[in-house]
PDB file of C-alpha atoms in Angstrom:
ATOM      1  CA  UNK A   1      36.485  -3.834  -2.353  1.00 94.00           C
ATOM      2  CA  UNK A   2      32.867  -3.519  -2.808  1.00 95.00           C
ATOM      3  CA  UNK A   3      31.776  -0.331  -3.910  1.00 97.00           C
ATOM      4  CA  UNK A   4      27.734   0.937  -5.159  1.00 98.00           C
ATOM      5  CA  UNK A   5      27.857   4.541  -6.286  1.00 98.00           C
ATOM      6  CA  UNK A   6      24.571   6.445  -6.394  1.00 98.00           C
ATOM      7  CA  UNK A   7      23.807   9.535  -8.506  1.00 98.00           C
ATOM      8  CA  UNK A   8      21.119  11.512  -9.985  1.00 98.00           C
ATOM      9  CA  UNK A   9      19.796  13.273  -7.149  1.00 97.00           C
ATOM     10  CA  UNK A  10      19.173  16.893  -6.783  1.00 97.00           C
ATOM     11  CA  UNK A  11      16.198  19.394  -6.352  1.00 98.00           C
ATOM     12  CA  UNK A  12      13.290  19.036  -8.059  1.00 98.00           C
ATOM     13  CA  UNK A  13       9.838  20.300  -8.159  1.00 98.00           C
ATOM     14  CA  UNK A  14       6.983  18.061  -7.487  1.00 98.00           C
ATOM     15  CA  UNK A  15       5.451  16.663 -10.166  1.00 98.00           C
ATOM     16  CA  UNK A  16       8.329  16.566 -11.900  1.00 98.00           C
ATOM     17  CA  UNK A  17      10.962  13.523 -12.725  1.00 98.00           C
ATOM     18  CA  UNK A  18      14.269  12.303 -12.088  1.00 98.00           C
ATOM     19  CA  UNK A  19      16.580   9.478 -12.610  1.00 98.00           C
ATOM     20  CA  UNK A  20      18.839   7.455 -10.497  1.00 98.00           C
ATOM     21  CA  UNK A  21      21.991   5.742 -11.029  1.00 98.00           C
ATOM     22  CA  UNK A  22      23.823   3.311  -8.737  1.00 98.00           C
ATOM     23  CA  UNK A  23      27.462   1.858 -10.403  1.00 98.00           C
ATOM     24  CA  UNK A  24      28.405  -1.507  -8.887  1.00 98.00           C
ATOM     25  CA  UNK A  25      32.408  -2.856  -8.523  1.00 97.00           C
ATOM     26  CA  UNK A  26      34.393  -5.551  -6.511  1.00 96.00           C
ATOM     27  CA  UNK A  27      31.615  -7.926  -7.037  1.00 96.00           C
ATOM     28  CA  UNK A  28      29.628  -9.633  -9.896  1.00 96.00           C
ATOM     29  CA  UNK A  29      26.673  -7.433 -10.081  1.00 97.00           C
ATOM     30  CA  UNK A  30      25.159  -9.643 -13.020  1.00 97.00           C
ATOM     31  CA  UNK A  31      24.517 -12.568 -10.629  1.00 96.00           C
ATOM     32  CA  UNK A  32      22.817 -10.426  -7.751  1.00 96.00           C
ATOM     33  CA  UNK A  33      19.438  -8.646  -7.041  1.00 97.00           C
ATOM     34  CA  UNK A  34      19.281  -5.562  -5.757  1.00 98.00           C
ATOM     35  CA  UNK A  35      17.037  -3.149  -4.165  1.00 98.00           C
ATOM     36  CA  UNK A  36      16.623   0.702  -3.788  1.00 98.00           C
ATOM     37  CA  UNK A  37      15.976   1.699  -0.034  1.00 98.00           C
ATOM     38  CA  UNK A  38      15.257   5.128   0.370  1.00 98.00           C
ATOM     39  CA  UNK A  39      15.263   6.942   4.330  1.00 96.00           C
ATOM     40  CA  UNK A  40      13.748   9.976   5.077  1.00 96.00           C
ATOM     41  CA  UNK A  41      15.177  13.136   7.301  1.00 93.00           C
ATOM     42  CA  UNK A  42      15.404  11.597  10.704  1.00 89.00           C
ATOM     43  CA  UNK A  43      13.283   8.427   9.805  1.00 91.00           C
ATOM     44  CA  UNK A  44      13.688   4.856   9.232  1.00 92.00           C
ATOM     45  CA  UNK A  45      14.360   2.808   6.258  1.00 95.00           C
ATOM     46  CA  UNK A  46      11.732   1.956   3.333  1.00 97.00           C
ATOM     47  CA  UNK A  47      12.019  -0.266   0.681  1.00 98.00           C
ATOM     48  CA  UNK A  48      11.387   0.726  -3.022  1.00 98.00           C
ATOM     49  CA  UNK A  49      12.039  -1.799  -5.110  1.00 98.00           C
ATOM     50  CA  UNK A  50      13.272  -4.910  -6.485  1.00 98.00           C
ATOM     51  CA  UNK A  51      14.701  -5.855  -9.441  1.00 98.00           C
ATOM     52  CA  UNK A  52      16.390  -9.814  -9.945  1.00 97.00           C
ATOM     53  CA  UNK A  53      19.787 -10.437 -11.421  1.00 96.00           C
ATOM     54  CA  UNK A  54      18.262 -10.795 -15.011  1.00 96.00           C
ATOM     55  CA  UNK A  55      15.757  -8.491 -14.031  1.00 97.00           C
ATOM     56  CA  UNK A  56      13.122 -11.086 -15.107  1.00 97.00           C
ATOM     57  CA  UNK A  57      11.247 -10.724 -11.276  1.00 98.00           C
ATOM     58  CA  UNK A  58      10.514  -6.616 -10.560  1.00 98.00           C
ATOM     59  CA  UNK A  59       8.526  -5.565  -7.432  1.00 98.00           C
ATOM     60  CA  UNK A  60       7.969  -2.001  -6.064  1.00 98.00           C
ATOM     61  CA  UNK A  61       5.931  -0.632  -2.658  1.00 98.00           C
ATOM     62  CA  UNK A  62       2.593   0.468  -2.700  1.00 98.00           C
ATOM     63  CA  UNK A  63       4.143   3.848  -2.130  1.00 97.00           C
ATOM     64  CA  UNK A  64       5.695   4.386  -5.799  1.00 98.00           C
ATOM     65  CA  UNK A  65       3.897   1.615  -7.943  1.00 98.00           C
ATOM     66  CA  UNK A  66       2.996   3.263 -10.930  1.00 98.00           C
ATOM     67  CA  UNK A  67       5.595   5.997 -10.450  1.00 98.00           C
ATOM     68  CA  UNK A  68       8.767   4.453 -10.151  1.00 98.00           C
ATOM     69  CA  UNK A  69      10.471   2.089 -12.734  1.00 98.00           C
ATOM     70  CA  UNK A  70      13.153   0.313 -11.605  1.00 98.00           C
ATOM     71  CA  UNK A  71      16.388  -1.236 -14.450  1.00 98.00           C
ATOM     72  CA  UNK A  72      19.609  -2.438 -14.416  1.00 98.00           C
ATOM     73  CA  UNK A  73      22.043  -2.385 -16.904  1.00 98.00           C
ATOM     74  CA  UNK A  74      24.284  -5.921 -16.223  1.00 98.00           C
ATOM     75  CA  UNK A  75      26.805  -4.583 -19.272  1.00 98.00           C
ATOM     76  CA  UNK A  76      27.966  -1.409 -17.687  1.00 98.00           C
ATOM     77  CA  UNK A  77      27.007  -2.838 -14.016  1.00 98.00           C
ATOM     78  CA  UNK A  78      24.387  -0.020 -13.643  1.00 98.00           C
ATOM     79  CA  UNK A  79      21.476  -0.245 -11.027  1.00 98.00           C
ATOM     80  CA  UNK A  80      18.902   2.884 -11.908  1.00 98.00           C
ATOM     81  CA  UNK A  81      15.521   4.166 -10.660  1.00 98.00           C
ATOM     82  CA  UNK A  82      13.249   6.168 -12.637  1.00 98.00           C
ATOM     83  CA  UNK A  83      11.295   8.155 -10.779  1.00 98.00           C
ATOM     84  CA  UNK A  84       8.136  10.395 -12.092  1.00 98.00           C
ATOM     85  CA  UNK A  85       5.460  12.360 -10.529  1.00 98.00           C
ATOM     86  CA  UNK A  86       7.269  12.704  -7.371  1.00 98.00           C
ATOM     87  CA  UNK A  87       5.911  13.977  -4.683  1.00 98.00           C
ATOM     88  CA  UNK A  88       7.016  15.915  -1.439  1.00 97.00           C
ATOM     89  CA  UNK A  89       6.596  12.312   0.569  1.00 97.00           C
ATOM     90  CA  UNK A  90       9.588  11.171  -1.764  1.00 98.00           C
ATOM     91  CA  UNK A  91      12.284  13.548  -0.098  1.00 98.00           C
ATOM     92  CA  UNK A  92      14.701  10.541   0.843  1.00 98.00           C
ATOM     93  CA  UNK A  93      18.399   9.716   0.893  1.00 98.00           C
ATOM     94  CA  UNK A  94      18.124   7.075  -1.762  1.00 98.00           C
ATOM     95  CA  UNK A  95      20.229   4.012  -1.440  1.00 98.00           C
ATOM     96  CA  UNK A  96      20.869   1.451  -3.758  1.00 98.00           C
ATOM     97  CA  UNK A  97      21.587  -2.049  -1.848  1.00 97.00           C
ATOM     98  CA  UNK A  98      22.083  -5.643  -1.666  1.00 95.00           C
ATOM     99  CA  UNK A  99      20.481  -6.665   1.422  1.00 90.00           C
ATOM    100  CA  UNK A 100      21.784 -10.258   1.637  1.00 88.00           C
ATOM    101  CA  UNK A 101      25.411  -9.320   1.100  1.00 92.00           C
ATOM    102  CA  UNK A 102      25.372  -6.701   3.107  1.00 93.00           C
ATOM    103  CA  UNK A 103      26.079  -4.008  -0.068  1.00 96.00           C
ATOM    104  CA  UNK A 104      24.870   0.060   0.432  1.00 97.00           C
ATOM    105  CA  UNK A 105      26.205   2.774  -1.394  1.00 97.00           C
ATOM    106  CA  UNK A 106      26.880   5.822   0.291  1.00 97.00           C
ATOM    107  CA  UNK A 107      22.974   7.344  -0.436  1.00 97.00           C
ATOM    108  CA  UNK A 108      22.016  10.219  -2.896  1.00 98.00           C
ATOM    109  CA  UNK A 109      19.908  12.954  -1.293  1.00 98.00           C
ATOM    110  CA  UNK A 110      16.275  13.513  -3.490  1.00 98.00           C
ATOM    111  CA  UNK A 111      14.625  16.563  -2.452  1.00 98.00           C
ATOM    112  CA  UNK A 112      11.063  17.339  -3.567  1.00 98.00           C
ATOM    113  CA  UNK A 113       9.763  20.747  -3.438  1.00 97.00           C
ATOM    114  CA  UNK A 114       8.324  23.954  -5.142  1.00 95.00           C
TER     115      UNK A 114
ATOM    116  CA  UNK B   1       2.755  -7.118   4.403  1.00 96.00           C
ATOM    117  CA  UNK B   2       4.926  -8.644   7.571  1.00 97.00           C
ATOM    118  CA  UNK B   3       4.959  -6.185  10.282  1.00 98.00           C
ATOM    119  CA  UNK B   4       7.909  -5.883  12.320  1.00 98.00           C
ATOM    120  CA  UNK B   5       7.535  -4.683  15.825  1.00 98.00           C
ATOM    121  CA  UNK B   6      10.911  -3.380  17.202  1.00 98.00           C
ATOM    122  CA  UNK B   7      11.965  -2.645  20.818  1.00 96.00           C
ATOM    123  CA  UNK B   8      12.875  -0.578  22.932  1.00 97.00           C
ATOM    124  CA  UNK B   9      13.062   2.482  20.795  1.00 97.00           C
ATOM    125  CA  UNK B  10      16.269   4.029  22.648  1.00 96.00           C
ATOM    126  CA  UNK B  11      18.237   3.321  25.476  1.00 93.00           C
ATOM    127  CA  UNK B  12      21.165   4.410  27.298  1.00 94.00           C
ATOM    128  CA  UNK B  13      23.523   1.708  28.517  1.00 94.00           C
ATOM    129  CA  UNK B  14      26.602   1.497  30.116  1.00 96.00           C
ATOM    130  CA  UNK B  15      30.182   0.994  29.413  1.00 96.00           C
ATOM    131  CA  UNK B  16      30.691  -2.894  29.873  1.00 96.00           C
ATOM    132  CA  UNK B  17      26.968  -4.082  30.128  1.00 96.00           C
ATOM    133  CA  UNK B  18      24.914  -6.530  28.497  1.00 95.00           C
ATOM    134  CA  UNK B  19      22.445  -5.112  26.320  1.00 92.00           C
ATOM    135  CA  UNK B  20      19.097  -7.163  24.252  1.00 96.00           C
ATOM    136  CA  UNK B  21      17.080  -5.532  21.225  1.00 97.00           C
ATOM    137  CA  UNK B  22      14.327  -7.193  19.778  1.00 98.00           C
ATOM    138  CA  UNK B  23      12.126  -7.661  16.605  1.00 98.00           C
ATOM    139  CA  UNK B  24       9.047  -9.609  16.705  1.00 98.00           C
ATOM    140  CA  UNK B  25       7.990 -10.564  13.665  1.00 98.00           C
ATOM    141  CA  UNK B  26       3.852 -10.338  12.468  1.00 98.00           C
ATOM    142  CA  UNK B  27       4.211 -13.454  10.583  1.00 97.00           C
ATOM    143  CA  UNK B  28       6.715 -16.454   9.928  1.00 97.00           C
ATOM    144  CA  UNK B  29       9.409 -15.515   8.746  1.00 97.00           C
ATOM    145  CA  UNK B  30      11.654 -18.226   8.818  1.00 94.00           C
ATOM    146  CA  UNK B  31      14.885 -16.968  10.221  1.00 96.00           C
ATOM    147  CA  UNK B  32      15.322 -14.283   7.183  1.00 97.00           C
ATOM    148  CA  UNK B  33      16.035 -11.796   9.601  1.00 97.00           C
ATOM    149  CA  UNK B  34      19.483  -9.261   9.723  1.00 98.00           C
ATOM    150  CA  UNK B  35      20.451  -7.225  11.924  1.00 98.00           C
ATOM    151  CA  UNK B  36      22.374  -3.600  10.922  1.00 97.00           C
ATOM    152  CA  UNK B  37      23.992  -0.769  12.962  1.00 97.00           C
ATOM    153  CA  UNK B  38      23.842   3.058  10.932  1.00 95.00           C
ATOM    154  CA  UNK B  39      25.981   5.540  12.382  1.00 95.00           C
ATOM    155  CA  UNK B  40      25.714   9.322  11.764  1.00 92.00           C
ATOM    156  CA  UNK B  41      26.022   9.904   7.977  1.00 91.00           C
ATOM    157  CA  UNK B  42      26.966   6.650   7.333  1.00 93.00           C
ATOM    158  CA  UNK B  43      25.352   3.626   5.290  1.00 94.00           C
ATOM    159  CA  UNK B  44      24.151   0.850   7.152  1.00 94.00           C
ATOM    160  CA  UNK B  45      26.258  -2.038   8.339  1.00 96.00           C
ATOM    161  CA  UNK B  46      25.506  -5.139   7.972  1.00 97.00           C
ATOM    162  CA  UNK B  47      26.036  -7.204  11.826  1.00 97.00           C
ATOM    163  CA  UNK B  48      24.116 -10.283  11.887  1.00 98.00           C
ATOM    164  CA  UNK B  49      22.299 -12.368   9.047  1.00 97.00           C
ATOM    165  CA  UNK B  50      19.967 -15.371   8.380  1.00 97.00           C
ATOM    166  CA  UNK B  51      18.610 -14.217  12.138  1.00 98.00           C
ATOM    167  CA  UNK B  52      21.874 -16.106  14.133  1.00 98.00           C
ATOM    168  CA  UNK B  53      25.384 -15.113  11.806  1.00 98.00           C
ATOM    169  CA  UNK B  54      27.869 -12.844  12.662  1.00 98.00           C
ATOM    170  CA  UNK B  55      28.736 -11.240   9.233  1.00 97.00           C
ATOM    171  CA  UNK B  56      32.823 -10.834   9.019  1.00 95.00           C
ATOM    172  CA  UNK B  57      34.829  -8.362  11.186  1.00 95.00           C
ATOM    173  CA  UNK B  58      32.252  -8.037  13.672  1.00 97.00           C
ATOM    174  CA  UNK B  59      33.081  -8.581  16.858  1.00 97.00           C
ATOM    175  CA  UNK B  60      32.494 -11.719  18.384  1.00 97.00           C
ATOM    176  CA  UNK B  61      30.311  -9.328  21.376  1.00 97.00           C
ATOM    177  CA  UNK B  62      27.763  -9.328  18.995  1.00 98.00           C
ATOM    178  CA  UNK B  63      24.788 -12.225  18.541  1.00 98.00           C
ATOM    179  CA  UNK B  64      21.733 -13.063  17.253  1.00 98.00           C
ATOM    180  CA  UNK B  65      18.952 -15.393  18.598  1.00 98.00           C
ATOM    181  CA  UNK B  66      15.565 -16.533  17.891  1.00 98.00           C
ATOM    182  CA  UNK B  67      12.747 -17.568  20.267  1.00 97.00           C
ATOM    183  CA  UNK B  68       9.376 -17.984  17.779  1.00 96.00           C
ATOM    184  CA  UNK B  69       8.736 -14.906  16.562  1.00 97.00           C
ATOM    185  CA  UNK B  70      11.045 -12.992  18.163  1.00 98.00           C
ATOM    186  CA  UNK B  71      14.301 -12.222  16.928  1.00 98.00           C
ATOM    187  CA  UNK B  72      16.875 -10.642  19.439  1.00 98.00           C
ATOM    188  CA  UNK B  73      20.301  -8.781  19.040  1.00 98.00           C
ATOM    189  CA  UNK B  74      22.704  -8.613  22.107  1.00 98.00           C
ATOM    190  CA  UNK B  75      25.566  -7.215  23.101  1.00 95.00           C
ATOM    191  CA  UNK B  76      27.935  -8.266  25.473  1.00 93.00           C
ATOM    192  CA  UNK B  77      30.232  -6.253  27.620  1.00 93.00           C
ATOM    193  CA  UNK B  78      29.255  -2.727  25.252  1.00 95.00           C
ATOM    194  CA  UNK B  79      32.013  -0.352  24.286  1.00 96.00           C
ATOM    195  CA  UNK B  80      31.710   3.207  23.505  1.00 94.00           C
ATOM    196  CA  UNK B  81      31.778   2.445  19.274  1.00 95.00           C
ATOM    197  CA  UNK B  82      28.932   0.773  19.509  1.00 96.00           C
ATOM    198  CA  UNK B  83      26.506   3.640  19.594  1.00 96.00           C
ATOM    199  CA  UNK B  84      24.405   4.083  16.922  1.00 96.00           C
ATOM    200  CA  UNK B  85      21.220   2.937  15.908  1.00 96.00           C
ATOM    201  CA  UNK B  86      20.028  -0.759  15.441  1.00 97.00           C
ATOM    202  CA  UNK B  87      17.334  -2.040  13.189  1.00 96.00           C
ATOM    203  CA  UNK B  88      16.057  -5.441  11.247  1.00 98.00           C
ATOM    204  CA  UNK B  89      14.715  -6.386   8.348  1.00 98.00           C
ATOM    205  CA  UNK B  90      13.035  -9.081   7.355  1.00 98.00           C
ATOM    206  CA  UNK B  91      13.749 -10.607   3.771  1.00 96.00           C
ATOM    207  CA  UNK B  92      11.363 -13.766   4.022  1.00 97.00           C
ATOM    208  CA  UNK B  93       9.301 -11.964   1.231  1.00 96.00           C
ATOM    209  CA  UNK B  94       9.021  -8.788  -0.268  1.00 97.00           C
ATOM    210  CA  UNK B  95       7.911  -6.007   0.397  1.00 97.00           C
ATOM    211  CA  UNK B  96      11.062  -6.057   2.751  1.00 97.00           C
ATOM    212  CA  UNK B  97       9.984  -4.496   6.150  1.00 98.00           C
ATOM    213  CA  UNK B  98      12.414  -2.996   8.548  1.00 98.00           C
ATOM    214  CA  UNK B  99      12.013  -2.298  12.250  1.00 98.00           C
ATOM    215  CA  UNK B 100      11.229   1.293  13.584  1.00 97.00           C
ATOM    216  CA  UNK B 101      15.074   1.306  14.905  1.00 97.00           C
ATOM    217  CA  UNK B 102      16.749   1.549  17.933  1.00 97.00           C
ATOM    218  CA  UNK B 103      18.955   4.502  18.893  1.00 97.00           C
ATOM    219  CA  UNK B 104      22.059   2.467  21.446  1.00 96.00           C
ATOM    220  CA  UNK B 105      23.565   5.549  23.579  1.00 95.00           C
ATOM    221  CA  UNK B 106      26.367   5.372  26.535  1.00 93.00           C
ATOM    222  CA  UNK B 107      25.241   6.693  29.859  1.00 91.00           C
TER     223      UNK B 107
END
């Protein structure tokens, strides 16, 4: 059974940073892509970022560039998202996600405020 | 960027009717189009990919079709679990886009 556990969320001022993690199993996660999606309160769904199976090709939105670093590590099959200087537009559920297989994890709630 | 324009935004439908939701996409796109359902609280669920597949274990009711730009989603003969809301995205390049959604209730 595929699974993609996210973690790392919380609370958190703005301005301030935080780190996601997404664990992969029931797949090969080394041979796949995968994305972070984030959706906020009663909105649609917005892609973050890329990263490729080697993580040689990275791509994020206009919305985080310079913010956000996105990392995998294949070894411990380990999807994360650094996120800095976040701001009160980045309150999302958080999903980690391969879009061509059909893969989500369950979401982990970011909040961003004072 | 490719836009996706999505529509209608919600309707109510009947038990047993036939029911179309479509995606028109701002650029080509080349059938890189799926189709997912998200319940309440849940993740989203994959339903249709590559525009015109039905992913595994879902019900043969469900289809996908293309007609130029626009990409539809129907429904045949619509039972009560398949309320939820409906959206695309487009993976022909990235960024990915996703349509604004489409919130499928029973009258």
């Amino acid at each position: 059974e595929v699974q993609l556990v996210e973690s790392g969320g919380g609370l958190v001022q703005p301005g301030r940073s935080l780190k996601l993690s997404c664990v992969a199993s029931g797949f090969t996660f080394s041979n796949y892509g995968m994305n972070w999606i984030r959706q906020a309160p009663g909105k649609g769904l917005e892609w973050v970022a890329y990263i490729s199976s080697g993580s040689s090709y990275i791509y994020y939105a206009e919305t985080v560039k310079g913010r956000f670093t996105i990392s995998r590590d294949n070894a411990k099959n380990t999807l994360y998202l650094q996120m800095t200087s976040l701001r009160s537009e980045d309150t999302a559920l958080y999903y980690c996600a391969n879009h061509q297989r059909g893969y989500w994890g369950q979401g982990v709630m970011v909040t961003v405020s004072s | 960027d490719i836009q996706m324009t999505q529509s209608p935004s919600s309707i109510s439908v009947s038990l047993g009717d036939r029911f179309t939701i479509t995606c028109r996409a701002s650029q080509d796109i080349g059938n890189y189009l799926s189709w997912y359902q998200q319940k309440p609280e849940k993740s989203p669920k994959l339903m249709i990919y590559r525009a015109t597949n039905l992913e595994d274990g879902v019900p043969s009711r469900f289809s996908g079709s293309r007609s130029g730009s626009d990409y539809s989603l129907t429904i045949n003969s619509l039972e009560s679990e398949d309320t939820g809301i409906y959206f695309c995205l487009q993976h022909k390049q990235y960024p990915l886009t996703f349509g604004s959604g489409t919130k499928l209730e029973i009258k």
